[in-house]
PDB file of C-alpha atoms in Angstrom:
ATOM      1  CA  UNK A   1       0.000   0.000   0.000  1.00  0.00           C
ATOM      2  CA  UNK A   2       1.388   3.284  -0.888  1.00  0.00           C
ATOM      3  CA  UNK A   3       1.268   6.083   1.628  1.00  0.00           C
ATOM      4  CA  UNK A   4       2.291   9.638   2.445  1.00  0.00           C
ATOM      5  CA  UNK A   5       5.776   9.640   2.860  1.00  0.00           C
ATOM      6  CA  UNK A   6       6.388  10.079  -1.021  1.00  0.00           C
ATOM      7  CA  UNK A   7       3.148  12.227  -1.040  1.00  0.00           C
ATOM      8  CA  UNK A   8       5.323  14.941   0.786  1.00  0.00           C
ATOM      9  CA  UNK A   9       8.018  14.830  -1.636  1.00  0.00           C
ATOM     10  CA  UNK A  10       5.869  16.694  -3.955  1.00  0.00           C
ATOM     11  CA  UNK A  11       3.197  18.636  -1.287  1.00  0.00           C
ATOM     12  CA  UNK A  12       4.060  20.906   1.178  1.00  0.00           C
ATOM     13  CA  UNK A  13       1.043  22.272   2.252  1.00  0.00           C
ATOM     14  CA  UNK A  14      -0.942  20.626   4.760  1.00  0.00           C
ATOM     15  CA  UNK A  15      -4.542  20.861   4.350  1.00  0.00           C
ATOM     16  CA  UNK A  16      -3.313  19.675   0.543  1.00  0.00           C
ATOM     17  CA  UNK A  17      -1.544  16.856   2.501  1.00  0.00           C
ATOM     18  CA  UNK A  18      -4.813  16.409   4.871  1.00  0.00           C
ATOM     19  CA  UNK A  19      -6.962  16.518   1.650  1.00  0.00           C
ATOM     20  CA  UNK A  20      -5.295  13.564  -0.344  1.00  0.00           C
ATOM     21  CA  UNK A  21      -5.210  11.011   2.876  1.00  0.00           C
ATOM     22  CA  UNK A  22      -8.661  11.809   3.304  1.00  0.00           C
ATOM     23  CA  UNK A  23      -9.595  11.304  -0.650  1.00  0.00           C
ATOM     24  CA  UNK A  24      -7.533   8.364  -0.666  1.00  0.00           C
ATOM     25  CA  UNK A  25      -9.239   6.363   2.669  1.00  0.00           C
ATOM     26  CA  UNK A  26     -12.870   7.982   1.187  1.00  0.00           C
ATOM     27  CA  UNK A  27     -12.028   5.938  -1.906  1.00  0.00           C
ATOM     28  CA  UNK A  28     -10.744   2.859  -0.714  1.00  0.00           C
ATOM     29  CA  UNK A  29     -13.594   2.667   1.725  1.00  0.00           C
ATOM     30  CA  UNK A  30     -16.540   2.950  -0.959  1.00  0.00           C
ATOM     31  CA  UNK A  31     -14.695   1.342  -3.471  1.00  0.00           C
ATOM     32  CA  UNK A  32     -15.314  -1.904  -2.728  1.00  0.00           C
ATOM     33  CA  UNK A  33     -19.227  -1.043  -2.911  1.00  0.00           C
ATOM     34  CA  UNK A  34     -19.298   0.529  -6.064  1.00  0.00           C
ATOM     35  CA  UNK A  35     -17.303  -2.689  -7.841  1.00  0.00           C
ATOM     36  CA  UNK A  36     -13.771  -0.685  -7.867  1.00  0.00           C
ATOM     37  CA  UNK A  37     -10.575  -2.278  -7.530  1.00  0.00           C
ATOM     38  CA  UNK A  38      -9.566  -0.581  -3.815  1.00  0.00           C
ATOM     39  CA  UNK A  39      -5.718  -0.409  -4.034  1.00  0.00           C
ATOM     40  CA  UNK A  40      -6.482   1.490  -7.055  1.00  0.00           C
ATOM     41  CA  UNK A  41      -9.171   3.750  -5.939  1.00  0.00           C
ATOM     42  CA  UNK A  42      -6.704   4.633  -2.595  1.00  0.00           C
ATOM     43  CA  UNK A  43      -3.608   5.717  -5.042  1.00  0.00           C
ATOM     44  CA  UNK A  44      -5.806   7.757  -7.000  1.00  0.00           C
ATOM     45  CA  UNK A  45      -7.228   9.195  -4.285  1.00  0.00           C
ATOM     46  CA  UNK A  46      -3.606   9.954  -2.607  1.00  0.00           C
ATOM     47  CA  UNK A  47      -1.737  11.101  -5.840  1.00  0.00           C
ATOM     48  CA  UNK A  48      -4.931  13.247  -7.316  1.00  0.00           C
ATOM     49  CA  UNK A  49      -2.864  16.633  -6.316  1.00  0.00           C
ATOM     50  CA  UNK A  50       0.933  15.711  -6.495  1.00  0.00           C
ATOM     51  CA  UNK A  51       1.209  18.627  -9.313  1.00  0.00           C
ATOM     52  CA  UNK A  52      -1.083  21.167  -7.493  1.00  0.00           C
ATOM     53  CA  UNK A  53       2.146  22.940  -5.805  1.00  0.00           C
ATOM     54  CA  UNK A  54       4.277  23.482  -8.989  1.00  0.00           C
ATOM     55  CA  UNK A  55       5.001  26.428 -10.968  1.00  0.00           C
ATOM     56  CA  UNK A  56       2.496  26.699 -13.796  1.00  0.00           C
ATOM     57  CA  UNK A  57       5.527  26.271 -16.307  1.00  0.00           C
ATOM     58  CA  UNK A  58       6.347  23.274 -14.922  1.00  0.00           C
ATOM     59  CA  UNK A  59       2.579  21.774 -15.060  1.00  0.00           C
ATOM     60  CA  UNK A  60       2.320  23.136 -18.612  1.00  0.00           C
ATOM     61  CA  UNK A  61       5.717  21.046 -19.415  1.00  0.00           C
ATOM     62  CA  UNK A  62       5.074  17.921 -17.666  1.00  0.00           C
ATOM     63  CA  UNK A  63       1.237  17.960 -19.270  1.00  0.00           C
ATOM     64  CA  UNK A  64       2.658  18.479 -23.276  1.00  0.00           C
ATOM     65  CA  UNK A  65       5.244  15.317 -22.118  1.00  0.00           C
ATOM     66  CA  UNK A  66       2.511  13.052 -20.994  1.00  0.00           C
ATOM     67  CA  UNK A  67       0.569  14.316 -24.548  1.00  0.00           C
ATOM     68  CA  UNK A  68       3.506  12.877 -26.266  1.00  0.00           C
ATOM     69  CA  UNK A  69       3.260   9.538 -24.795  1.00  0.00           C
ATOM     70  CA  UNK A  70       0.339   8.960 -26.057  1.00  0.00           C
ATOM     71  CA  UNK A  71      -1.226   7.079 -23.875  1.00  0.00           C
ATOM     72  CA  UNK A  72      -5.137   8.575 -24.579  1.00  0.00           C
ATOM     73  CA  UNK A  73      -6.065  11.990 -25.680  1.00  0.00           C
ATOM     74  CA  UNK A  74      -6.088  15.134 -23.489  1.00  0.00           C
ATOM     75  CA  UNK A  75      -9.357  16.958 -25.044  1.00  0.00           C
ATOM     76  CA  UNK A  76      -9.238  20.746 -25.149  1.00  0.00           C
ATOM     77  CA  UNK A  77      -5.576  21.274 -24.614  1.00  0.00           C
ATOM     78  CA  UNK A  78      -5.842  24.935 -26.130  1.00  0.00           C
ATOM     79  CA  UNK A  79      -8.581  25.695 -23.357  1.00  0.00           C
ATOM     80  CA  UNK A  80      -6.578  24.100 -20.975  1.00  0.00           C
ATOM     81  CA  UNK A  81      -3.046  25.841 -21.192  1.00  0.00           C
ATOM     82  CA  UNK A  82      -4.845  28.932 -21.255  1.00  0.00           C
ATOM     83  CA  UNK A  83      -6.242  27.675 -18.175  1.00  0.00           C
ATOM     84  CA  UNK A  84      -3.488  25.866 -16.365  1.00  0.00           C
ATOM     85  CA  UNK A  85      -4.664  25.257 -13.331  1.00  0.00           C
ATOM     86  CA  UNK A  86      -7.119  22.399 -15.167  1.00  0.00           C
ATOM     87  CA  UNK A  87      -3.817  20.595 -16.437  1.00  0.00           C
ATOM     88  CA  UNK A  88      -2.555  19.833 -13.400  1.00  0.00           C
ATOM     89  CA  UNK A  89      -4.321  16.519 -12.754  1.00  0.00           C
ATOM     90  CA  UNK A  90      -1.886  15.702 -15.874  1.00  0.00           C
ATOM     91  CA  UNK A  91       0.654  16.526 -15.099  1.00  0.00           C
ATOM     92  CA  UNK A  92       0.315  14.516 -12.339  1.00  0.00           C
ATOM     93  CA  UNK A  93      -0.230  11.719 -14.245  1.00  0.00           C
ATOM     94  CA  UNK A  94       3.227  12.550 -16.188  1.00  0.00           C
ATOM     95  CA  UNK A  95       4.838  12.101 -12.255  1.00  0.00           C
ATOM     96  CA  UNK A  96       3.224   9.360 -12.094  1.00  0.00           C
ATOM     97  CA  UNK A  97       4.929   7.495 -15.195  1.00  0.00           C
ATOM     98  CA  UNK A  98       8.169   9.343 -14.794  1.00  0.00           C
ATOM     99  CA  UNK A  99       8.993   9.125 -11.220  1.00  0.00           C
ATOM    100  CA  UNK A 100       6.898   5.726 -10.439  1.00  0.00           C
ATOM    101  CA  UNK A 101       6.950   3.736 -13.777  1.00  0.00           C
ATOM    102  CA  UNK A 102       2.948   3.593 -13.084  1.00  0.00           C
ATOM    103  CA  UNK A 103       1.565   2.684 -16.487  1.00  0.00           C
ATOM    104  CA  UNK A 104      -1.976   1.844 -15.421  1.00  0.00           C
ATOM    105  CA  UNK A 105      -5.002   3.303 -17.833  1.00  0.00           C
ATOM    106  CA  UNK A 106      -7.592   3.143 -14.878  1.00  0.00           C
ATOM    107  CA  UNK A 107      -5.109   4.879 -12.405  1.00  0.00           C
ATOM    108  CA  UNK A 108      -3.674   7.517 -15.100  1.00  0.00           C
ATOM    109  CA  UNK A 109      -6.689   8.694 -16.575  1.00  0.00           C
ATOM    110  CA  UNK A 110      -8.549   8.718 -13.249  1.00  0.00           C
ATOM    111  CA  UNK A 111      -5.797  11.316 -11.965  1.00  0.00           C
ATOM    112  CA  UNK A 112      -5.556  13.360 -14.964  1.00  0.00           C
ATOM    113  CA  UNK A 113      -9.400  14.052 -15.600  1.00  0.00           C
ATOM    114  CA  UNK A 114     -10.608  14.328 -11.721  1.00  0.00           C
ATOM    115  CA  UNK A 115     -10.494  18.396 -12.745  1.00  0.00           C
ATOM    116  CA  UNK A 116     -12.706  18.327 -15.218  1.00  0.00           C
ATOM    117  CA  UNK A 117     -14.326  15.294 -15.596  1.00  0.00           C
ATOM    118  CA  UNK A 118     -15.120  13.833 -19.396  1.00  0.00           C
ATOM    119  CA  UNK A 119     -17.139  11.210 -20.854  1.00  0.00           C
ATOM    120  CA  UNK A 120     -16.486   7.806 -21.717  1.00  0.00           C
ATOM    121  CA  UNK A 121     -14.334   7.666 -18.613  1.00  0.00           C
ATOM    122  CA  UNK A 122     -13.439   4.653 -16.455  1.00  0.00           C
ATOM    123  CA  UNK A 123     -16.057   4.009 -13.397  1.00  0.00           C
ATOM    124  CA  UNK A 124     -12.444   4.801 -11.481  1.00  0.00           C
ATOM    125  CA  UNK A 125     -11.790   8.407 -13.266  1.00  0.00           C
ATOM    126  CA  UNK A 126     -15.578   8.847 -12.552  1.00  0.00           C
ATOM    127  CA  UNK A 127     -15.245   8.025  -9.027  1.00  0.00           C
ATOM    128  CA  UNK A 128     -12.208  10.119  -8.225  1.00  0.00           C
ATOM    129  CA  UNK A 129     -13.999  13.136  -9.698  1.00  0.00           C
ATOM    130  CA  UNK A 130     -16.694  13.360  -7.035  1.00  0.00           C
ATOM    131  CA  UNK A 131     -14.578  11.717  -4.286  1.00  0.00           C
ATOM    132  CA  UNK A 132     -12.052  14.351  -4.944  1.00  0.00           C
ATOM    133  CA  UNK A 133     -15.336  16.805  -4.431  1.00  0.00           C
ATOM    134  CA  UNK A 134     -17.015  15.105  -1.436  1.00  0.00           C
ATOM    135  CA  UNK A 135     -14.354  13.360   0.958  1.00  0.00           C
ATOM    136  CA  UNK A 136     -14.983  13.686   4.163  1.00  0.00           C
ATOM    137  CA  UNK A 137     -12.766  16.934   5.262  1.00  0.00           C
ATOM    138  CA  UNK A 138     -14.777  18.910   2.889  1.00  0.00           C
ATOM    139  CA  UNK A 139     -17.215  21.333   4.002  1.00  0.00           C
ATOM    140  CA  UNK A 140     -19.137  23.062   1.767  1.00  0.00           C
ATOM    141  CA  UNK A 141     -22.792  22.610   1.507  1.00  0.00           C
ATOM    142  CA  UNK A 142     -23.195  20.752  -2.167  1.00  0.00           C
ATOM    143  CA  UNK A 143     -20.132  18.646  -0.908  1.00  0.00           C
ATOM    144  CA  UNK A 144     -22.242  17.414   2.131  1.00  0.00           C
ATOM    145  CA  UNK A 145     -24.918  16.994  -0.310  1.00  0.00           C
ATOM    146  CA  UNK A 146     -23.096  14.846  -2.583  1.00  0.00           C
ATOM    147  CA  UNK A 147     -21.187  12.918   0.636  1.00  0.00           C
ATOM    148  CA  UNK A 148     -24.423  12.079   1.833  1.00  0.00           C
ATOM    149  CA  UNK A 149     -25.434  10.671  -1.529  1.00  0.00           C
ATOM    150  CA  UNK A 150     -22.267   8.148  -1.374  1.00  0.00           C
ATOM    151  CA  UNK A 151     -22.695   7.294   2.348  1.00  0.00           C
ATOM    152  CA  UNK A 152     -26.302   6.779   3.130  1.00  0.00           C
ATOM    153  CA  UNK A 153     -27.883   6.410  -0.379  1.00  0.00           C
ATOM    154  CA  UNK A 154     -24.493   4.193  -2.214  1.00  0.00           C
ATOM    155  CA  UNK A 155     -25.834   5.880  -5.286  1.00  0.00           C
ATOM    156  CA  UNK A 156     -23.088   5.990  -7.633  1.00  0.00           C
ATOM    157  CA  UNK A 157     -24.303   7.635 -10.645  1.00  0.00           C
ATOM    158  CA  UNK A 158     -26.683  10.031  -8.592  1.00  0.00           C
ATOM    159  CA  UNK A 159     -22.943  11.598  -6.902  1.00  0.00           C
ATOM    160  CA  UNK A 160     -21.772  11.666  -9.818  1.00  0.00           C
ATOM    161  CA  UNK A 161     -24.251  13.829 -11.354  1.00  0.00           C
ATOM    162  CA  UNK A 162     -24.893  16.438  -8.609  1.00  0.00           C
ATOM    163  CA  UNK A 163     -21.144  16.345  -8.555  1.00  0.00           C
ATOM    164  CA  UNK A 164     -21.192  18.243 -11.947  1.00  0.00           C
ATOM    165  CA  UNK A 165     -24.390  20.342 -11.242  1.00  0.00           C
ATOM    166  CA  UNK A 166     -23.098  21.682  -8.032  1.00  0.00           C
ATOM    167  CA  UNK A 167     -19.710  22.594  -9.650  1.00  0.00           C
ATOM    168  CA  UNK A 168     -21.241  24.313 -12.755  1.00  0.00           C
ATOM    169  CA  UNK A 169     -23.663  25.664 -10.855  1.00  0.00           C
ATOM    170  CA  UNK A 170     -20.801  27.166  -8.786  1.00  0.00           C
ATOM    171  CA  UNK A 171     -18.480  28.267 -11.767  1.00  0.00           C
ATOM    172  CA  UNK A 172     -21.767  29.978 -13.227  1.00  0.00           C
ATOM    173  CA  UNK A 173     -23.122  32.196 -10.422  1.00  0.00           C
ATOM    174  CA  UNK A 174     -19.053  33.045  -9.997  1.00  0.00           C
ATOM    175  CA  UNK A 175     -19.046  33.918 -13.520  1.00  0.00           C
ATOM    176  CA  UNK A 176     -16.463  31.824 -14.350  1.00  0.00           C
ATOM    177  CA  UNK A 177     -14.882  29.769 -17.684  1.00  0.00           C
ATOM    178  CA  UNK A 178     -16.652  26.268 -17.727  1.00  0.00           C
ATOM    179  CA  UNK A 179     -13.920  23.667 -19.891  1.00  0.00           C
ATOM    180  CA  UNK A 180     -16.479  22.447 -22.531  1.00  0.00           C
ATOM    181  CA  UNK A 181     -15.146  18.914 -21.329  1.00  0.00           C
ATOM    182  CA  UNK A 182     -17.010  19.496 -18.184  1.00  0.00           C
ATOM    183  CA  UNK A 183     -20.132  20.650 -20.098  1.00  0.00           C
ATOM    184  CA  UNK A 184     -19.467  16.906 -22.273  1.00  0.00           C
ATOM    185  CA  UNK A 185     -19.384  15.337 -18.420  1.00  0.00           C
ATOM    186  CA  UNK A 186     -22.363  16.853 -17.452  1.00  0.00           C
ATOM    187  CA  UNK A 187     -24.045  15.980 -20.489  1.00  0.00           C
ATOM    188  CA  UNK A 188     -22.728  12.014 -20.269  1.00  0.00           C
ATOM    189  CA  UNK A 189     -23.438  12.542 -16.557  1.00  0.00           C
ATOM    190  CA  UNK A 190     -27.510  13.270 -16.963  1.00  0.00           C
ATOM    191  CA  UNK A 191     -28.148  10.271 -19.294  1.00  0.00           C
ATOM    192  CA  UNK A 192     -26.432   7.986 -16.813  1.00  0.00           C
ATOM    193  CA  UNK A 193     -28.216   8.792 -13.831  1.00  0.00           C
ATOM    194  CA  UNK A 194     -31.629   9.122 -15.798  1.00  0.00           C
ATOM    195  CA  UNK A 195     -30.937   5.785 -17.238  1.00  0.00           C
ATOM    196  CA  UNK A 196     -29.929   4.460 -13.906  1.00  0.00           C
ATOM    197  CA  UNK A 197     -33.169   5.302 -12.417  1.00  0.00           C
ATOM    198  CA  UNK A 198     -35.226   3.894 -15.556  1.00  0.00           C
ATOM    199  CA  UNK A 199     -33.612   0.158 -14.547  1.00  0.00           C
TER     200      UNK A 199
END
């Protein structure tokens, strides 16, 4: 089992620190309900933010290496680098292969996409995009929300949903830039959760 002693080689801040231990035993604890491969769910969890604390150059640099691998597309690059802050789940996942040999697809794209979301994703990149939202040290109202949907209710595809709504809703009434890859999520995210109510 991996742990935080090479999570503070890259994070220095401790609330970041506090965050990815809690993200990592959130996901290893409800992974095993939702059908997710645990030791998986608790890296992803733990390693989510390794890139968070680095100089936007160096996100931007590690994120065009990992392109060049090759390993699956990274949609709406140009909106992206523009917006660096949304690569650095990427760049992460650059660490990741660089400094850990970790050549997973579950456990790479999970990381890289738990800032924006997508479609077509892995029920593992899925999961670490709400978890990432909703673990237990977070205290914001729509988190609760979406905690509560995970703990009590085991609902899957219903966290997942609110998970986008609460976050555009958020980026909207802050009149902020929404990547269109979260407006693809959303849009994957509705059908799912409608369709999961249908069976």
């Amino acid at each position: 089992m991996y742990n935080n002693v090479i999570l503070k080689k890259y994070l220095k801040n401790e609330r970041r620190i506090s965050h990815s231990i809690s993200t990592a035993m959130f996901m290893k604890k409800y992974a095993e309900i939702f059908d997710i491969d645990q030791e998986k769910a608790y890296y992803v969890g733990l390693f989510h933010d390794i890139a968070k604390e680095l100089e936007i150059e160096n996100v931007v640099e590690l994120s065009k290496n990992f392109i060049k691998r090759e390993i699956f597309d990274i949609k709406y690059f140009n909106f992206k680098i523009k917006n660096p802050i949304l690569l650095h789940g990427v760049a992460a996942a650059e660490i990741l292969v660089k400094d850990h040999n970790i050549t997973d697809f579950e456990i790479l794209i999970a990381v890289s996409q738990h800032t924006t979301g997508g479609i077509n994703l892995p029920k593992l990149a899925q999961f670490a995009y709400f978890a990432d939202y909703c673990e237990p040290l977070r205290k914001y109202r729509d988190s609760l929300k979406v905690r509560k949907i995970v703990t009590k209710e085991k609902n899957f595809y219903k966290a997942y949903y609110f998970c986008y709504n609460y976050i555009i809703s958020h980026l909207l009434s802050k009149n902020k830039l929404i990547c269109p890859e979260a407006i693809d999520g959303y849009n994957e995210a509705v059908q799912i959760y409608e369709n999961s109510i249908l069976k």
